[in-house]
mmCIF file of C-alpha atoms in Angstrom:
data_model
loop_
_atom_site.group_PDB
_atom_site.id
_atom_site.type_symbol
_atom_site.label_atom_id
_atom_site.label_comp_id
_atom_site.label_asym_id
_atom_site.label_seq_id
_atom_site.Cartn_x
_atom_site.Cartn_y
_atom_site.Cartn_z
ATOM 1 C CA UNK A 907 -0.089 -0.148 -0.168
ATOM 2 C CA UNK A 908 1.499 3.323 -0.709
ATOM 3 C CA UNK A 909 -0.416 6.310 1.012
ATOM 4 C CA UNK A 910 0.009 9.551 -0.418
ATOM 5 C CA UNK A 911 -2.432 11.664 1.907
ATOM 6 C CA UNK A 912 -4.268 11.465 5.234
ATOM 7 C CA UNK A 913 -6.939 14.333 5.436
ATOM 8 C CA UNK A 914 -10.010 15.483 7.434
ATOM 9 C CA UNK A 915 -12.292 17.087 5.421
ATOM 10 C CA UNK A 916 -15.502 18.722 5.424
ATOM 11 C CA UNK A 917 -18.349 17.416 2.997
ATOM 12 C CA UNK A 918 -17.346 20.288 0.771
ATOM 13 C CA UNK A 919 -13.964 18.807 0.302
ATOM 14 C CA UNK A 920 -12.372 21.478 2.243
ATOM 15 C CA UNK A 921 -9.221 20.081 4.640
ATOM 16 C CA UNK A 922 -9.056 20.422 7.778
ATOM 17 C CA UNK A 923 -5.988 18.556 8.396
ATOM 18 C CA UNK A 924 -3.905 16.959 6.272
ATOM 19 C CA UNK A 925 -0.655 14.911 5.862
ATOM 20 C CA UNK A 926 1.241 13.889 2.731
ATOM 21 C CA UNK A 927 3.084 10.826 3.095
ATOM 22 C CA UNK A 928 5.203 11.119 -0.537
ATOM 23 C CA UNK A 929 6.351 14.019 -2.762
ATOM 24 C CA UNK A 930 2.963 15.158 -3.862
ATOM 25 C CA UNK A 931 2.742 18.965 -3.735
ATOM 26 C CA UNK A 932 -0.120 20.809 -1.984
ATOM 27 C CA UNK A 933 -1.700 22.033 -4.730
ATOM 28 C CA UNK A 934 -2.167 18.334 -6.043
ATOM 29 C CA UNK A 935 -3.736 17.249 -3.058
ATOM 30 C CA UNK A 936 -5.993 20.200 -2.659
ATOM 31 C CA UNK A 937 -7.287 19.319 -6.190
ATOM 32 C CA UNK A 938 -7.977 15.783 -5.384
ATOM 33 C CA UNK A 939 -9.782 16.483 -2.140
ATOM 34 C CA UNK A 940 -11.716 19.411 -3.698
ATOM 35 C CA UNK A 941 -12.846 16.794 -6.439
ATOM 36 C CA UNK A 942 -13.974 13.923 -3.782
ATOM 37 C CA UNK A 943 -17.111 15.260 -2.774
ATOM 38 C CA UNK A 944 -18.205 15.081 -6.123
ATOM 39 C CA UNK A 945 -17.212 11.217 -6.712
ATOM 40 C CA UNK A 946 -19.282 9.991 -3.759
ATOM 41 C CA UNK A 947 -22.902 8.826 -4.674
ATOM 42 C CA UNK A 948 -25.504 9.641 -2.406
ATOM 43 C CA UNK A 949 -26.519 6.489 0.171
ATOM 44 C CA UNK A 950 -23.432 4.892 -1.291
ATOM 45 C CA UNK A 951 -22.768 1.325 0.495
ATOM 46 C CA UNK A 952 -18.843 1.681 -0.519
ATOM 47 C CA UNK A 953 -15.943 3.473 1.346
ATOM 48 C CA UNK A 954 -14.123 3.961 -1.248
ATOM 49 C CA UNK A 955 -13.653 5.545 -4.837
ATOM 50 C CA UNK A 956 -11.406 5.127 -7.680
ATOM 51 C CA UNK A 957 -10.350 7.712 -10.287
ATOM 52 C CA UNK A 958 -7.890 7.190 -12.671
ATOM 53 C CA UNK A 959 -4.706 7.988 -10.735
ATOM 54 C CA UNK A 960 -5.923 7.371 -7.507
ATOM 55 C CA UNK A 961 -8.136 5.769 -4.513
ATOM 56 C CA UNK A 962 -10.293 7.794 -2.039
ATOM 57 C CA UNK A 963 -10.692 5.019 1.253
ATOM 58 C CA UNK A 964 -13.225 7.633 3.284
ATOM 59 C CA UNK A 965 -15.331 7.227 6.233
ATOM 60 C CA UNK A 966 -17.868 9.879 7.072
ATOM 61 C CA UNK A 967 -17.239 11.568 10.864
ATOM 62 C CA UNK A 968 -20.588 13.154 11.526
ATOM 63 C CA UNK A 969 -19.930 16.245 9.380
ATOM 64 C CA UNK A 970 -16.318 15.363 8.505
ATOM 65 C CA UNK A 971 -14.733 12.934 6.186
ATOM 66 C CA UNK A 972 -11.802 10.619 7.161
ATOM 67 C CA UNK A 973 -10.168 10.483 3.851
ATOM 68 C CA UNK A 974 -7.216 8.260 2.614
ATOM 69 C CA UNK A 975 -5.693 9.101 -0.614
ATOM 70 C CA UNK A 976 -3.754 5.778 -2.337
ATOM 71 C CA UNK A 977 -2.368 4.883 -5.380
ATOM 72 C CA UNK A 978 -4.731 2.585 -7.141
ATOM 73 C CA UNK A 979 -2.544 -0.786 -7.059
ATOM 74 C CA UNK A 980 -2.218 -0.188 -3.381
ATOM 75 C CA UNK A 981 -4.128 -3.594 -1.593
ATOM 76 C CA UNK A 982 -7.700 -2.389 -0.650
ATOM 77 C CA UNK A 983 -8.027 -4.539 2.452
ATOM 78 C CA UNK A 984 -4.579 -2.723 3.778
ATOM 79 C CA UNK A 985 -6.164 0.653 3.002
ATOM 80 C CA UNK A 986 -9.524 -0.030 4.634
ATOM 81 C CA UNK A 987 -7.580 -1.451 7.691
ATOM 82 C CA UNK A 988 -5.392 1.637 8.099
ATOM 83 C CA UNK A 989 -8.613 3.722 7.292
ATOM 84 C CA UNK A 990 -10.152 1.817 10.406
ATOM 85 C CA UNK A 991 -7.118 3.041 12.508
ATOM 86 C CA UNK A 992 -7.135 6.664 11.445
ATOM 87 C CA UNK A 993 -10.933 6.596 12.071
ATOM 88 C CA UNK A 994 -10.096 5.453 15.710
ATOM 89 C CA UNK A 995 -7.550 7.746 16.326
ATOM 90 C CA UNK A 996 -9.084 11.019 15.536
ATOM 91 C CA UNK A 997 -11.985 10.812 18.719
ATOM 92 C CA UNK A 998 -8.701 9.891 20.855
ATOM 93 C CA UNK A 999 -7.559 13.820 19.957
ATOM 94 C CA UNK A 1000 -11.037 14.966 19.240
ATOM 95 C CA UNK A 1001 -13.844 15.353 21.856
ATOM 96 C CA UNK A 1002 -16.502 16.444 19.048
ATOM 97 C CA UNK A 1003 -16.344 16.144 15.392
ATOM 98 C CA UNK A 1004 -16.737 19.671 14.140
ATOM 99 C CA UNK A 1005 -14.381 21.840 12.292
ATOM 100 C CA UNK A 1006 -13.250 24.372 15.358
ATOM 101 C CA UNK A 1007 -12.318 20.843 17.599
ATOM 102 C CA UNK A 1008 -10.154 19.408 14.939
ATOM 103 C CA UNK A 1009 -8.449 22.444 13.723
ATOM 104 C CA UNK A 1010 -7.324 22.754 17.214
ATOM 105 C CA UNK A 1011 -6.355 19.430 17.790
ATOM 106 C CA UNK A 1012 -4.563 19.844 14.365
ATOM 107 C CA UNK A 1013 -0.825 18.991 15.960
ATOM 108 C CA UNK A 1014 -1.631 16.348 17.770
ATOM 109 C CA UNK A 1015 -3.592 14.856 15.061
ATOM 110 C CA UNK A 1016 -0.923 14.582 12.420
ATOM 111 C CA UNK A 1017 1.532 13.735 15.213
ATOM 112 C CA UNK A 1018 -0.538 10.447 15.494
ATOM 113 C CA UNK A 1019 -1.017 10.453 11.980
ATOM 114 C CA UNK A 1020 3.042 10.023 11.542
ATOM 115 C CA UNK A 1021 3.039 6.954 13.899
ATOM 116 C CA UNK A 1022 0.381 5.199 11.695
ATOM 117 C CA UNK A 1023 2.266 5.828 8.534
ATOM 118 C CA UNK A 1024 6.186 6.356 7.703
ATOM 119 C CA UNK A 1025 7.192 7.132 4.093
ATOM 120 C CA UNK A 1026 3.565 6.028 2.762
ATOM 121 C CA UNK A 1027 3.733 3.205 3.986
ATOM 122 C CA UNK A 1028 1.304 1.471 7.316
ATOM 123 C CA UNK A 1029 3.623 1.131 10.373
ATOM 124 C CA UNK A 1030 2.480 -1.983 12.428
ATOM 125 C CA UNK A 1031 1.076 0.031 15.610
ATOM 126 C CA UNK A 1032 -1.876 -0.352 18.048
ATOM 127 C CA UNK A 1033 -3.489 2.224 19.290
ATOM 128 C CA UNK A 1034 -1.783 1.716 22.604
ATOM 129 C CA UNK A 1035 1.590 2.124 21.475
ATOM 130 C CA UNK A 1036 0.017 5.735 19.400
ATOM 131 C CA UNK A 1037 -1.257 6.811 22.514
ATOM 132 C CA UNK A 1038 2.109 5.849 24.045
ATOM 133 C CA UNK A 1039 4.243 7.065 21.352
ATOM 134 C CA UNK A 1040 2.544 10.441 21.223
ATOM 135 C CA UNK A 1041 2.113 11.230 24.931
ATOM 136 C CA UNK A 1042 6.145 10.222 25.536
ATOM 137 C CA UNK A 1043 8.157 12.806 27.654
ATOM 138 C CA UNK A 1044 11.489 14.213 26.048
ATOM 139 C CA UNK A 1045 14.366 13.718 28.566
ATOM 140 C CA UNK A 1046 15.957 17.174 26.647
ATOM 141 C CA UNK A 1047 12.564 19.000 26.560
ATOM 142 C CA UNK A 1048 12.204 18.574 30.419
ATOM 143 C CA UNK A 1049 15.880 19.499 31.159
ATOM 144 C CA UNK A 1050 15.256 22.503 28.771
ATOM 145 C CA UNK A 1051 12.236 23.252 31.070
ATOM 146 C CA UNK A 1052 13.639 23.040 34.174
ATOM 147 C CA UNK A 1053 16.679 25.531 32.833
ATOM 148 C CA UNK A 1054 13.990 27.751 31.553
ATOM 149 C CA UNK A 1055 11.941 27.828 34.662
ATOM 150 C CA UNK A 1056 15.387 28.089 37.076
ATOM 151 C CA UNK A 1057 16.343 31.258 34.865
ATOM 152 C CA UNK A 1058 12.911 32.571 35.314
ATOM 153 C CA UNK A 1059 13.354 32.240 39.161
ATOM 154 C CA UNK A 1060 16.425 33.692 39.045
ATOM 155 C CA UNK A 1061 14.982 36.692 36.814
ATOM 156 C CA UNK A 1062 12.157 37.015 39.783
ATOM 157 C CA UNK A 1063 14.939 37.613 41.909
ATOM 158 C CA UNK A 1064 16.932 39.984 40.516
ATOM 159 C CA UNK A 1065 14.165 41.808 40.133
ATOM 160 C CA UNK A 1066 13.149 41.735 43.516
ATOM 161 C CA UNK A 1067 16.524 42.834 44.738
ATOM 162 C CA UNK A 1068 16.861 45.500 42.497
ATOM 163 C CA UNK A 1069 13.461 46.786 43.463
ATOM 164 C CA UNK A 1070 14.524 46.832 46.900
ATOM 165 C CA UNK A 1071 17.687 48.649 46.332
ATOM 166 C CA UNK A 1072 15.773 51.191 44.308
ATOM 167 C CA UNK A 1073 13.053 51.638 47.452
ATOM 168 C CA UNK A 1074 16.147 52.365 49.867
ATOM 169 C CA UNK A 1075 17.791 54.479 47.470
ATOM 170 C CA UNK A 1076 15.070 56.711 47.493
ATOM 171 C CA UNK A 1077 14.464 56.624 51.221
ATOM 172 C CA UNK A 1078 17.966 57.691 51.775
ATOM 173 C CA UNK A 1079 17.451 60.776 48.864
ATOM 174 C CA UNK A 1080 13.896 61.027 50.977
ATOM 175 C CA UNK A 1081 15.676 61.441 54.411
ATOM 176 C CA UNK A 1082 19.022 63.398 53.128
ATOM 177 C CA UNK A 1083 16.722 65.740 50.895
ATOM 178 C CA UNK A 1084 14.509 66.436 54.173
ATOM 179 C CA UNK A 1085 17.003 66.736 56.392
ATOM 180 C CA UNK A 1086 19.306 68.596 54.128
ATOM 181 C CA UNK A 1087 16.213 71.196 53.557
ATOM 182 C CA UNK A 1088 16.093 71.678 57.254
ATOM 183 C CA UNK A 1089 20.072 72.408 57.281
ATOM 184 C CA UNK A 1090 19.622 75.058 55.340
ATOM 185 C CA UNK A 1091 16.597 76.499 56.400
ATOM 186 C CA UNK A 1092 18.428 76.860 60.009
ATOM 187 C CA UNK A 1093 21.579 77.731 58.627
ATOM 188 C CA UNK A 1094 20.076 80.818 57.187
ATOM 189 C CA UNK A 1095 18.796 82.282 60.748
#
């Protein structure tokens, strides 16, 4: 199976989230997705449509479609199995199947899509593995966050000390300015 692209699109063919797995231009994929709704027959039982060049394997998800675009010579059974996995991944990240929710969760969905397919070929992964891979903590990221947090705390301390110094300097100036004024005033008598 060679998977060209995986997308979540509207009923009109507008891509909300898409991931290309092969060297195909974005405009070509957008054109294929725009043509997709016109190819679907109302009330049809099939979840795939073929054109001269590609095969669309799709699953309706409320007002959206999960669409895989594959080469025509890919194995339709593998395509359908891959589609089922994609269709199970999406609700894991989107509580509601709305345009807004899908676009808000775009990065999480793309990361999950990348765990399912690499270089156009399906990886042998389960839902549990996808969850584990996408939630994994990065040791370098944790170190970066700790260093950043320490720097911010250090900067707050420096700012507090500097504010305290400025307050003390102002008090000293006010005392000296006030007593100096009295000395001038009493010296004039």
